[in-house]
Coordinates of C-alpha atoms in Angstrom, one line a residue:
X1 CA -19.3 -4.2 -0.9
X2 CA -17.6 -1.5 -3.0
X3 CA -15.0 1.2 -2.8
X4 CA -15.8 4.2 -4.7
X5 CA -12.2 5.6 -5.8
X6 CA -8.9 4.0 -5.5
X7 CA -6.5 6.8 -4.9
X8 CA -4.3 6.5 -2.0
X9 CA -7.1 6.9 0.5
X10 CA -9.1 4.1 -1.1
X11 CA -5.9 2.1 -1.4
X12 CA -5.3 2.4 2.3
X13 CA -8.7 1.5 3.1
X14 CA -8.4 -1.7 0.9
X15 CA -5.1 -2.6 2.7
X16 CA -7.0 -2.4 6.1
X17 CA -10.0 -4.4 4.8
X18 CA -7.7 -7.2 3.7
X19 CA -5.6 -7.1 6.8
X20 CA -8.9 -7.6 9.0
X21 CA -10.4 -10.1 6.5
X22 CA -7.4 -12.3 7.1
X23 CA -8.8 -12.8 10.7
X24 CA -12.1 -14.2 9.6
X25 CA -13.0 -17.7 9.3
X26 CA -12.7 -19.2 5.9
X27 CA -16.6 -19.4 5.6
X28 CA -17.0 -15.7 6.1
X29 CA -16.6 -14.5 2.6
X30 CA -16.3 -10.9 1.3
X31 CA -16.7 -9.9 -2.3
X32 CA -15.2 -6.3 -3.0
X33 CA -15.4 -4.2 -5.9
X34 CA -13.0 -1.3 -6.7
X35 CA -14.2 1.4 -8.8
X36 CA -11.5 3.7 -10.1
X37 CA -11.6 5.1 -13.8
X38 CA -7.8 6.2 -13.6
X39 CA -5.6 3.4 -15.6
X40 CA -3.1 3.1 -12.5
X41 CA -5.3 2.1 -9.6
X42 CA -3.6 3.0 -6.2
X43 CA -1.9 6.1 -7.6
X44 CA -5.1 8.0 -9.4
X45 CA -4.5 11.0 -11.1
X46 CA -2.6 13.0 -8.4
X47 CA 0.2 10.6 -8.4
X48 CA 0.0 9.4 -12.0
X49 CA 3.4 7.7 -12.8
X50 CA 3.5 9.3 -16.2
X51 CA 3.7 12.9 -15.2
X52 CA 7.1 14.7 -15.4
X53 CA 9.7 14.3 -12.5
X54 CA 9.9 18.1 -11.7
X55 CA 6.4 17.8 -10.2
X56 CA 7.2 17.0 -6.6
X57 CA 5.8 16.1 -3.3
X58 CA 5.9 18.4 -0.1
X59 CA 5.9 15.4 1.9
X60 CA 9.2 14.0 2.8
X61 CA 10.1 10.7 1.6
X62 CA 11.1 9.2 4.9
X63 CA 7.5 9.8 6.2
X64 CA 6.0 7.8 3.2
X65 CA 4.7 4.2 4.1
X66 CA 1.6 2.9 2.6
X67 CA 1.7 -0.2 5.1
X68 CA -0.2 0.2 8.6
X69 CA 2.2 -0.7 11.2
X70 CA 0.5 -3.9 12.6
X71 CA -0.5 -5.1 8.9
X72 CA -0.5 -8.6 8.2
X73 CA -2.2 -8.1 4.7
X74 CA 1.1 -9.1 2.9
X75 CA 4.3 -10.8 4.1
X76 CA 6.6 -8.4 6.1
X77 CA 9.4 -8.9 3.4
X78 CA 6.8 -7.1 1.0
X79 CA 5.7 -4.2 3.2
X80 CA 8.3 -1.8 2.2
X81 CA 8.3 1.9 3.2
X82 CA 9.0 4.2 0.2
X83 CA 12.7 4.7 1.1
X84 CA 13.2 1.0 1.0
X85 CA 11.2 0.4 -2.0
X86 CA 12.9 3.1 -3.8
X87 CA 16.4 1.9 -3.2
X88 CA 15.2 -1.5 -4.2
X89 CA 13.8 -0.2 -7.4
X90 CA 17.2 1.3 -8.2
X91 CA 15.3 4.8 -9.1
X92 CA 16.8 7.7 -7.4
X93 CA 15.7 11.5 -8.1
X94 CA 17.7 14.1 -7.1
X95 CA 16.3 17.1 -5.0
X96 CA 17.8 20.4 -4.1
X97 CA 18.0 20.9 -0.4
X98 CA 19.7 23.9 1.1
X99 CA 22.6 23.4 3.1
X100 CA 24.8 26.0 4.9
X101 CA 28.1 24.7 3.2
X102 CA 27.4 23.1 0.0
X103 CA 24.3 22.3 -2.3
X104 CA 24.1 18.7 -1.5
X105 CA 21.4 16.7 -3.5
X106 CA 19.0 14.3 -1.4
X107 CA 15.9 12.5 -2.1
X108 CA 14.0 14.3 0.8
X109 CA 11.2 15.3 -1.4
X110 CA 10.3 12.8 -4.1
X111 CA 8.6 13.3 -7.5
X112 CA 5.0 12.5 -7.4
X113 CA 5.3 10.2 -10.4
X114 CA 7.6 7.9 -8.3
X115 CA 5.3 8.0 -5.2
X116 CA 2.5 6.8 -7.8
X117 CA 4.9 4.2 -8.8
X118 CA 5.1 3.0 -5.4
X119 CA 1.4 3.2 -4.5
X120 CA 0.7 1.1 -7.7
X121 CA 3.3 -1.4 -6.7
X122 CA 1.6 -1.7 -3.4
X123 CA -1.8 -2.1 -4.8
X124 CA -0.4 -5.0 -7.2
X125 CA 1.3 -6.5 -4.0
X126 CA -2.1 -6.4 -2.2
X127 CA -3.8 -8.3 -5.1
X128 CA -1.2 -10.9 -5.1
X129 CA -2.1 -11.7 -1.4
X130 CA -5.8 -11.4 -1.2
X131 CA -7.0 -14.0 1.3
X132 CA -8.8 -17.1 0.2
X133 CA -12.2 -16.0 1.6
X134 CA -12.1 -12.5 -0.4
X135 CA -12.7 -11.8 -4.0
X136 CA -11.4 -8.4 -5.4
X137 CA -12.6 -7.2 -8.7
X138 CA -11.4 -4.0 -10.3
X139 CA -14.0 -2.1 -12.1
X140 CA -12.4 0.8 -14.3
X141 CA -15.3 3.0 -14.2
X142 CA -16.2 6.3 -12.0
X143 CA -19.2 6.0 -9.8
X144 CA -22.0 8.3 -10.9
X145 CA -24.5 7.5 -8.1
X146 CA -25.2 5.9 -5.0
X147 CA -28.6 5.5 -3.7
X148 CA -30.4 3.7 -0.6
X149 CA -31.7 0.4 -2.1
X150 CA -33.8 -1.1 1.0
X151 CA -31.0 -2.2 3.5
X152 CA -28.5 -2.1 0.7
X153 CA -26.9 0.5 -1.5
X154 CA -27.1 0.6 -5.2
X155 CA -23.9 2.0 -7.0
X156 CA -24.2 3.1 -10.5
X157 CA -21.2 3.5 -12.9
X158 CA -22.3 4.4 -16.4
X159 CA -24.9 2.3 -17.6
X160 CA -24.3 -0.5 -14.9
X161 CA -25.6 -0.8 -11.4
X162 CA -25.0 -3.1 -8.6
X163 CA -26.3 -3.5 -5.0
X164 CA -24.0 -3.7 -1.9
X165 CA -24.1 -4.2 1.7
X166 CA -21.1 -1.8 2.1
X167 CA -20.0 1.2 0.3
X168 CA -17.0 3.2 1.0
X169 CA -16.7 6.8 -0.7
X170 CA -13.0 7.8 -1.3
X171 CA -13.2 9.9 -4.5
X172 CA -10.8 12.3 -3.6
X173 CA -10.4 15.5 -5.6
X174 CA -13.7 16.6 -7.3
X175 CA -14.5 19.9 -8.9
X176 CA -17.0 22.1 -7.3
X177 CA -19.2 24.4 -9.8
X178 CA -16.8 26.9 -10.9
X179 CA -16.5 30.2 -9.0
X180 CA -13.3 31.3 -10.5
X181 CA -12.6 33.0 -13.8
X182 CA -14.2 30.3 -16.0
X183 CA -17.5 31.3 -14.7
X184 CA -19.0 33.5 -17.4
X185 CA -15.7 33.8 -19.1
X186 CA -15.9 36.8 -21.6
X187 CA -12.1 37.8 -22.1
X188 CA -10.6 37.6 -25.6
X189 CA -7.5 35.8 -24.0
X190 CA -8.2 32.0 -24.0
X191 CA -8.6 30.2 -20.6
X192 CA -7.1 27.1 -19.5
X193 CA -9.4 26.1 -16.8
X194 CA -7.1 23.7 -14.9
X195 CA -3.3 22.7 -14.6
X196 CA -3.5 19.0 -14.3
X197 CA -2.3 16.8 -16.4
X198 CA 0.2 19.4 -17.2
X199 CA 1.2 17.5 -20.4
X200 CA -2.4 17.9 -22.0
X201 CA -3.5 21.2 -20.2
X202 CA -0.4 23.3 -20.5
X203 CA 0.7 22.0 -23.9
X204 CA 2.4 24.4 -26.7
X205 CA -1.0 24.3 -28.5
X206 CA -2.8 25.6 -25.2
X207 CA 0.1 28.0 -24.3
X208 CA 2.2 28.9 -27.2
X209 CA 6.0 29.4 -26.7
X210 CA 6.8 33.2 -25.9
X211 CA 3.2 33.7 -24.3
X212 CA 2.4 36.1 -21.6
X213 CA 0.7 34.0 -19.2
X214 CA -1.4 35.2 -16.3
X215 CA -2.1 32.4 -13.5
X216 CA -4.8 32.8 -10.9
X217 CA -3.3 31.5 -7.8
X218 CA 0.0 31.8 -5.9
X219 CA 0.2 28.4 -4.2
X220 CA 1.7 24.9 -4.9
X221 CA -0.5 24.4 -8.1
X222 CA 1.0 27.7 -9.3
X223 CA 4.5 26.6 -8.8
X224 CA 3.9 23.4 -10.9
X225 CA 2.4 25.4 -13.7
X226 CA 5.3 27.7 -13.7
X227 CA 7.7 24.9 -14.0
X228 CA 5.8 23.1 -16.6
X229 CA 5.9 26.3 -18.7
X230 CA 9.6 26.6 -18.3
X231 CA 11.5 23.5 -17.1
X232 CA 9.0 21.5 -18.8
X233 CA 9.6 23.4 -22.1
X234 CA 13.4 22.6 -22.0
X235 CA 14.6 25.1 -19.5
X236 CA 17.1 24.1 -16.7
X237 CA 18.5 25.1 -13.5
X238 CA 22.1 25.5 -12.6
X239 CA 23.5 25.8 -9.0
X240 CA 25.2 29.0 -7.9
X241 CA 27.9 29.3 -5.5
X242 CA 25.3 29.9 -2.8
X243 CA 23.4 27.5 -0.4
X244 CA 20.1 28.0 -1.9
X245 CA 20.3 30.0 -4.9
X246 CA 19.9 28.8 -8.6
X247 CA 20.2 30.2 -12.1
X248 CA 17.6 29.7 -14.7
X249 CA 18.8 28.8 -18.3
X250 CA 15.8 29.2 -20.6
X251 CA 14.5 26.7 -23.2
X252 CA 13.7 27.5 -26.7
X253 CA 10.0 27.0 -26.1
X254 CA 9.4 28.9 -22.6
X255 CA 6.4 30.9 -22.0
X256 CA 7.6 34.6 -22.5
X257 CA 6.3 35.6 -19.0
X258 CA 4.5 34.3 -16.2
X259 CA 2.3 36.6 -14.2
X260 CA 0.4 35.4 -11.1
X261 CA -2.5 37.3 -9.5
X262 CA -4.3 36.8 -6.3
X263 CA -6.0 38.9 -3.7
X264 CA -3.6 38.6 -1.0
X265 CA -0.5 38.1 -2.8
X266 CA 0.9 36.1 0.0
X267 CA 3.6 33.3 -0.7
X268 CA 3.8 29.9 0.5
X269 CA 6.9 29.6 2.5
X270 CA 9.5 26.8 2.0
X271 CA 9.5 23.8 4.1
X272 CA 12.6 24.0 6.4
X273 CA 15.5 21.6 6.2
X274 CA 16.3 19.6 9.3
X275 CA 19.0 21.8 10.4
X276 CA 17.2 24.1 12.9
X277 CA 15.3 21.1 14.7
X278 CA 18.4 19.2 14.9
X279 CA 20.1 22.1 16.5
X280 CA 17.4 22.8 19.1
X281 CA 16.7 19.4 21.0
X282 CA 14.4 21.3 23.2
X283 CA 11.7 21.6 20.1
X284 CA 10.8 17.8 20.5
X285 CA 9.9 18.4 24.4
X286 CA 8.1 21.7 23.6
X287 CA 6.1 19.8 20.9
X288 CA 5.1 16.8 23.2
X289 CA 3.8 19.3 25.8
X290 CA 2.0 21.3 23.3
X291 CA 0.3 17.9 21.9
X292 CA -0.6 16.8 25.4
X293 CA -2.3 20.1 26.3
X294 CA -4.6 19.7 23.3
X295 CA -5.3 16.0 24.1
X296 CA -6.3 17.1 27.6
X297 CA -8.8 19.7 26.6
X298 CA -12.2 18.5 27.6
X299 CA -15.7 18.7 25.9
X300 CA -16.1 21.0 23.1
X301 CA -12.9 23.1 22.6
X302 CA -13.1 26.8 22.6
X303 CA -10.9 28.3 19.8
X304 CA -10.1 31.6 21.5
X305 CA -10.3 30.5 25.2
X306 CA -8.4 27.3 25.0
X307 CA -6.7 26.7 21.6
X308 CA -5.2 29.9 21.0
X309 CA -3.4 30.1 24.3
X310 CA -1.7 26.8 23.6
X311 CA -0.8 27.9 19.9
X312 CA 0.7 31.0 21.4
X313 CA 2.6 29.3 24.2
X314 CA 4.1 26.7 22.0
X315 CA 5.2 29.1 19.3
X316 CA 6.8 31.3 21.7
X317 CA 8.7 28.5 23.4
X318 CA 9.8 27.2 20.1
X319 CA 11.2 30.8 19.1
X320 CA 12.9 31.3 22.5
X321 CA 14.6 27.9 22.2
X322 CA 15.7 28.4 18.8
X323 CA 17.1 31.9 19.3
X324 CA 18.1 31.9 22.9
X325 CA 16.1 34.9 23.2
X326 CA 15.2 36.3 26.7
X327 CA 12.8 39.0 25.2
X328 CA 9.9 36.7 25.9
X329 CA 7.4 39.4 26.2
X330 CA 8.0 41.0 22.9
X331 CA 8.0 37.8 21.2
X332 CA 4.7 36.7 22.8
X333 CA 3.2 40.2 21.5
X334 CA 4.4 39.5 17.9
X335 CA 3.3 36.0 17.8
X336 CA -0.3 37.0 19.4
X337 CA -0.6 39.6 16.8
X338 CA 0.1 37.1 13.8
X339 CA -2.4 34.6 15.1
X340 CA -4.9 37.2 15.7
X341 CA -4.6 38.4 11.9
X342 CA -4.8 34.9 11.0
X343 CA -8.1 34.2 12.8
X344 CA -9.4 37.6 11.5
X345 CA -8.3 36.8 7.9
X346 CA -6.4 40.0 7.9
X347 CA -3.3 40.5 5.9
X348 CA -0.5 42.2 8.2
X349 CA 0.2 45.8 7.2
X350 CA 4.1 45.0 7.1
X351 CA 3.5 41.8 4.9
X352 CA 6.8 41.3 3.2
X353 CA 7.4 41.2 -0.5
X354 CA 6.5 37.6 -1.8
X355 CA 10.2 37.1 -3.1
X356 CA 11.7 38.3 0.1
X357 CA 9.5 36.1 2.2
X358 CA 10.5 33.0 0.2
X359 CA 13.9 33.9 0.3
X360 CA 13.7 34.5 4.0
X361 CA 12.2 31.3 4.6
X362 CA 15.0 29.5 2.6
X363 CA 17.7 31.2 4.5
X364 CA 16.0 30.2 7.9
X365 CA 15.5 26.7 6.7
X366 CA 19.1 26.5 5.8
X367 CA 20.2 27.7 9.1
X368 CA 21.7 30.9 7.7
X369 CA 19.2 33.3 9.3
X370 CA 17.7 33.2 12.9
X371 CA 14.4 32.0 13.0
X372 CA 11.5 34.6 13.3
X373 CA 7.8 34.4 14.0
X374 CA 6.7 32.9 10.6
X375 CA 9.1 29.7 11.4
X376 CA 8.0 29.5 15.0
X377 CA 4.3 29.4 13.8
X378 CA 4.9 27.1 11.1
X379 CA 7.0 24.6 13.2
X380 CA 4.3 24.9 15.7
X381 CA 1.5 23.9 13.3
X382 CA 3.5 21.3 11.8
X383 CA 4.4 19.6 15.4
X384 CA 0.9 20.0 17.0
X385 CA -0.8 19.0 13.8
X386 CA -1.6 15.3 14.6
X387 CA -3.1 16.5 18.1
X388 CA -5.2 19.0 16.2
X389 CA -6.5 16.6 14.0
X390 CA -7.4 14.1 16.6
X391 CA -8.9 16.5 19.1
X392 CA -10.9 19.0 16.8
X393 CA -12.6 16.7 14.4
X394 CA -16.2 15.7 14.5
X395 CA -17.7 17.7 17.2
X396 CA -14.3 18.7 18.8
X397 CA -14.7 22.2 18.2
X398 CA -17.6 24.6 18.6
X399 CA -19.8 25.2 15.7
X400 CA -19.6 28.9 15.9
X401 CA -15.7 28.6 16.0
X402 CA -15.3 27.0 12.7
X403 CA -15.2 30.0 10.2
X404 CA -12.5 31.5 12.4
X405 CA -10.6 28.0 12.6
X406 CA -10.6 27.6 8.9
X407 CA -9.2 31.3 8.2
X408 CA -6.5 30.3 11.0
X409 CA -5.9 26.8 9.1
X410 CA -5.5 28.4 5.9
X411 CA -2.9 30.9 7.1
X412 CA -0.9 28.4 9.1
X413 CA -0.8 25.8 6.1
X414 CA 0.6 28.6 4.0
X415 CA 3.6 28.8 6.2
X416 CA 3.7 25.4 7.6
X417 CA 2.9 23.0 4.4
X418 CA 4.6 25.1 1.7
X419 CA 6.8 23.8 -1.4
X420 CA 10.0 21.7 -0.9
X421 CA 13.3 23.8 -0.8
X422 CA 13.9 22.8 -4.3
X423 CA 10.8 24.1 -5.7
X424 CA 11.0 27.6 -3.8
X425 CA 14.5 27.9 -5.0
X426 CA 13.4 27.4 -8.6
X427 CA 10.6 30.0 -8.2
X428 CA 13.2 32.5 -7.1
X429 CA 15.2 31.8 -9.9
X430 CA 12.5 32.3 -12.3
X431 CA 11.8 35.7 -10.6
X432 CA 15.3 36.7 -11.0
X433 CA 15.5 35.6 -14.6
X434 CA 12.3 37.6 -15.5
X435 CA 10.1 34.6 -16.2
X436 CA 7.9 35.1 -13.3
X437 CA 6.7 38.8 -13.0
X438 CA 5.2 39.2 -9.4
X439 CA 4.2 42.9 -10.1
X440 CA 0.5 42.1 -9.9
X441 CA 0.4 39.3 -7.7
X442 CA -1.2 41.1 -4.7
X443 CA -4.7 42.5 -5.6
X444 CA -4.5 41.7 -9.3
X445 CA -7.6 41.6 -11.6
X446 CA -8.6 40.8 -15.1
X447 CA -9.7 43.5 -17.3
X448 CA -9.7 44.5 -21.0
X449 CA -7.7 47.2 -22.8
X450 CA -8.1 47.9 -26.6
X451 CA -9.6 44.5 -27.2
X452 CA -6.9 42.5 -25.4
X453 CA -7.2 40.8 -22.0
X454 CA -4.8 42.3 -19.2
X455 CA -4.2 41.9 -15.5
X456 CA -4.3 45.0 -13.6
X457 CA -3.1 46.1 -10.1
X458 CA -2.1 49.2 -8.2
X459 CA 1.4 48.7 -10.1
X460 CA -0.1 49.1 -13.5
X461 CA -1.3 46.4 -16.1
X462 CA 0.2 43.9 -18.4
X463 CA -1.3 42.6 -21.6
X464 CA -2.1 38.8 -21.7
X465 CA -2.0 36.0 -24.5
X466 CA -3.6 33.2 -22.1
X467 CA -5.0 32.9 -18.8
X468 CA -4.7 29.6 -16.3
X469 CA -6.5 29.0 -13.3
X470 CA -4.4 27.5 -10.7
X471 CA -6.9 27.2 -7.8
X472 CA -8.1 23.9 -6.9
X473 CA -11.7 23.3 -5.7
X474 CA -11.5 23.1 -2.1
X475 CA -12.2 20.0 -0.1
X476 CA -15.5 18.8 1.4
X477 CA -19.0 18.2 -0.3
X478 CA -20.3 21.8 0.0
X479 CA -21.4 23.3 -3.3
X480 CA -20.6 20.2 -5.1
X481 CA -22.9 18.7 -7.9
X482 CA -23.2 15.2 -8.7
X483 CA -22.4 12.1 -6.4
X484 CA -21.9 13.9 -3.2
X485 CA -24.5 16.5 -3.6
X486 CA -27.1 13.8 -4.6
X487 CA -26.2 11.8 -1.4
X488 CA -26.9 15.0 0.8
X489 CA -29.9 15.9 -1.1
X490 CA -31.5 12.3 -0.9
X491 CA -30.8 12.5 3.0
X492 CA -28.4 9.5 2.9
X493 CA -25.6 11.9 4.2
X494 CA -25.4 15.5 5.7
X495 CA -22.9 18.2 6.2
X496 CA -22.7 19.5 9.8
X497 CA -23.3 23.5 10.4
X498 CA -20.4 25.5 9.4
X499 CA -18.5 22.4 7.9
X500 CA -17.7 21.6 4.2
X501 CA -17.5 17.8 4.3
X502 CA -19.7 14.9 4.8
X503 CA -20.3 14.3 8.5
X504 CA -18.9 11.0 9.5
X505 CA -18.4 9.1 12.8
X506 CA -15.1 7.9 14.1
X507 CA -15.2 4.7 12.0
X508 CA -16.0 6.6 8.9
X509 CA -19.7 5.9 8.8
X510 CA -21.8 8.7 7.3
X511 CA -24.6 10.5 9.2
X512 CA -27.9 10.7 7.3
X513 CA -29.8 13.8 7.1
X514 CA -31.8 12.9 10.5
X515 CA -28.7 12.6 12.3
X516 CA -28.5 8.7 12.4
X517 CA -25.8 6.5 11.1
X518 CA -26.4 5.6 7.5
X519 CA -25.7 1.7 8.0
X520 CA -23.3 0.5 5.3
X521 CA -22.4 4.0 3.9
X522 CA -18.9 5.4 4.8
X523 CA -16.5 8.1 3.4
X524 CA -12.9 9.0 3.7
X525 CA -10.6 11.7 2.6
X526 CA -11.5 15.0 1.1
X527 CA -15.2 14.5 0.9
X528 CA -15.1 14.7 4.8
X529 CA -13.0 17.6 5.4
X530 CA -13.9 19.4 8.7
X531 CA -15.5 16.3 10.1
X532 CA -12.2 14.9 9.5
X533 CA -9.3 17.5 9.6
X534 CA -6.2 17.5 7.3
X535 CA -7.1 14.8 4.5
X536 CA -4.3 16.1 2.2
X537 CA -1.8 13.8 3.6
X538 CA -0.1 10.5 2.6
X539 CA 0.5 9.8 6.4
X540 CA -0.9 6.5 7.6
X541 CA -0.9 7.4 11.2
X542 CA -2.7 10.8 11.4
X543 CA -6.0 9.3 10.6
X544 CA -7.2 6.1 12.0
X545 CA -10.6 6.2 10.3
X546 CA -9.6 3.7 7.5
X547 CA -8.5 1.2 10.2
X548 CA -11.7 1.5 12.2
X549 CA -13.8 1.1 9.3
X550 CA -12.2 -1.8 8.1
X551 CA -12.5 -3.5 11.5
X552 CA -16.2 -2.7 11.7
X553 CA -16.8 -4.1 8.0
X554 CA -15.0 -7.3 9.0
X555 CA -17.0 -7.6 12.4
X556 CA -20.2 -7.0 10.3
X557 CA -19.3 -9.8 8.0
X558 CA -18.7 -12.2 10.9
X559 CA -22.1 -11.2 12.5
X560 CA -24.1 -11.5 9.2
X561 CA -22.5 -15.0 8.7
X562 CA -23.5 -16.1 12.2
X563 CA -26.9 -14.7 12.1
X564 CA -27.6 -16.6 8.7
X565 CA -26.2 -19.8 10.0
X566 CA -28.3 -19.5 13.1
X567 CA -31.4 -19.0 10.9
X568 CA -30.7 -22.1 9.0
X569 CA -30.1 -24.4 12.0
X570 CA -33.5 -23.0 13.4
X571 CA -35.1 -23.9 10.0
X572 CA -33.8 -27.3 10.1
X573 CA -32.0 -26.7 6.8
X574 CA -28.2 -26.7 6.0
X575 CA -26.2 -23.3 5.4

């Protein structure tokens, strides 16, 4: 068999496969080829250990554990969650977390590079404990094509082609044909078409010191780009006598000004610290009740008639519990209005200034301001997310509701899964220092004036030296070219109506164009988005598909061996 892509999803699948292989008889052998072009298998490019430490996760360190709870793939003493591994490695990275009394550094949100080292070390640990009946080979190449080869699958990587009984696609982030600014680029200012890896893409040659830089996008990748052009150029941040305020001290090679531009201009809100939840024990009960209500929904879920009332009720209950507010009717009206705007893709008329919204989210997260509707909706989405993933994937949601659900999900992720407090505080400091100019973040577009590229909005315009595209390709297979598109075009896989990703079953098996299961072809992670919801997470517990896939493959190995043995006995030969 082959695994195409060995980032975190491929690594998780390998761990489950080797665990289930341990349960096979010694004669039941499995050969596993791992295709990964990145020099650090397990980490992959997103968690490259060589990237700078200021690029951080928005996934808390205490939730990160690459080992399945019941795993026996390696000895128990070597199955360490990230926190234990990090302490054992002796490497600690300080992370700013708002505190109502004092700015206390903690390790709540780790550097992506450190997570990459953890994942790479886990891969090496797995290789040291491969069971005797399995052979694992690493092939340092990208898979270019997967084609049906009779009952098997031909995998082509470069000039080499091999045939397999089972193939798992776990290719992660892939670029779609560019619909952003690089399509037909005709401006005088040079375009940097991507942010990562920052050391190469945002080098001093690409973005000279002192340059005025426009950045398309205002989400997590924008923050990484802004830090690469400031902190990554020798700048630094100093704490102030304030729970979540920092001062930016410029470096010698900073960009002169960083000007984000988007259609909506809405900021991602900072993830809250644990203060609010710890102060309100009822939030745990409210979340459990909401998850139970979602799990109990029968048949195909109706977004407006069934799911929205649960989200509304849970958010209202969270806000009443957090504030002790008895004005439940006014809260229900406010929550309902915000959810309706999200479903409709409407920007609220009273949308706050982006910097004010970020500052407010930090204050709420630090326990210095009373929670409001954004906090209540964000906490609701985070606490109900496992139930949403489990219940709405596949055919769990009516097909006609998917466009509205995607609009809702995009808005909820903006307020629920934003930057760690440290990065939000840094962004505010860059705004106050004049390094980040938010004048054109809402409704900004590119134009030309007197031969120079400029960004324009209702607040005027600003001449530019460089433009950076910080909008990542969306997940799924829709609109892709290459591997995923070829599989769909050949009828080996399909995309369900109104979805973006390859349609897969509960054990990650792909559905072919005719709706039948494509025997031996499976997919995990971003290529399956919407068929499987929320693939951009390192949580092992939200998505059980890798375990089900590995269990199925091990069972097939067992059944194929027994069938071959029976044929040999019937023929009077030896097997």
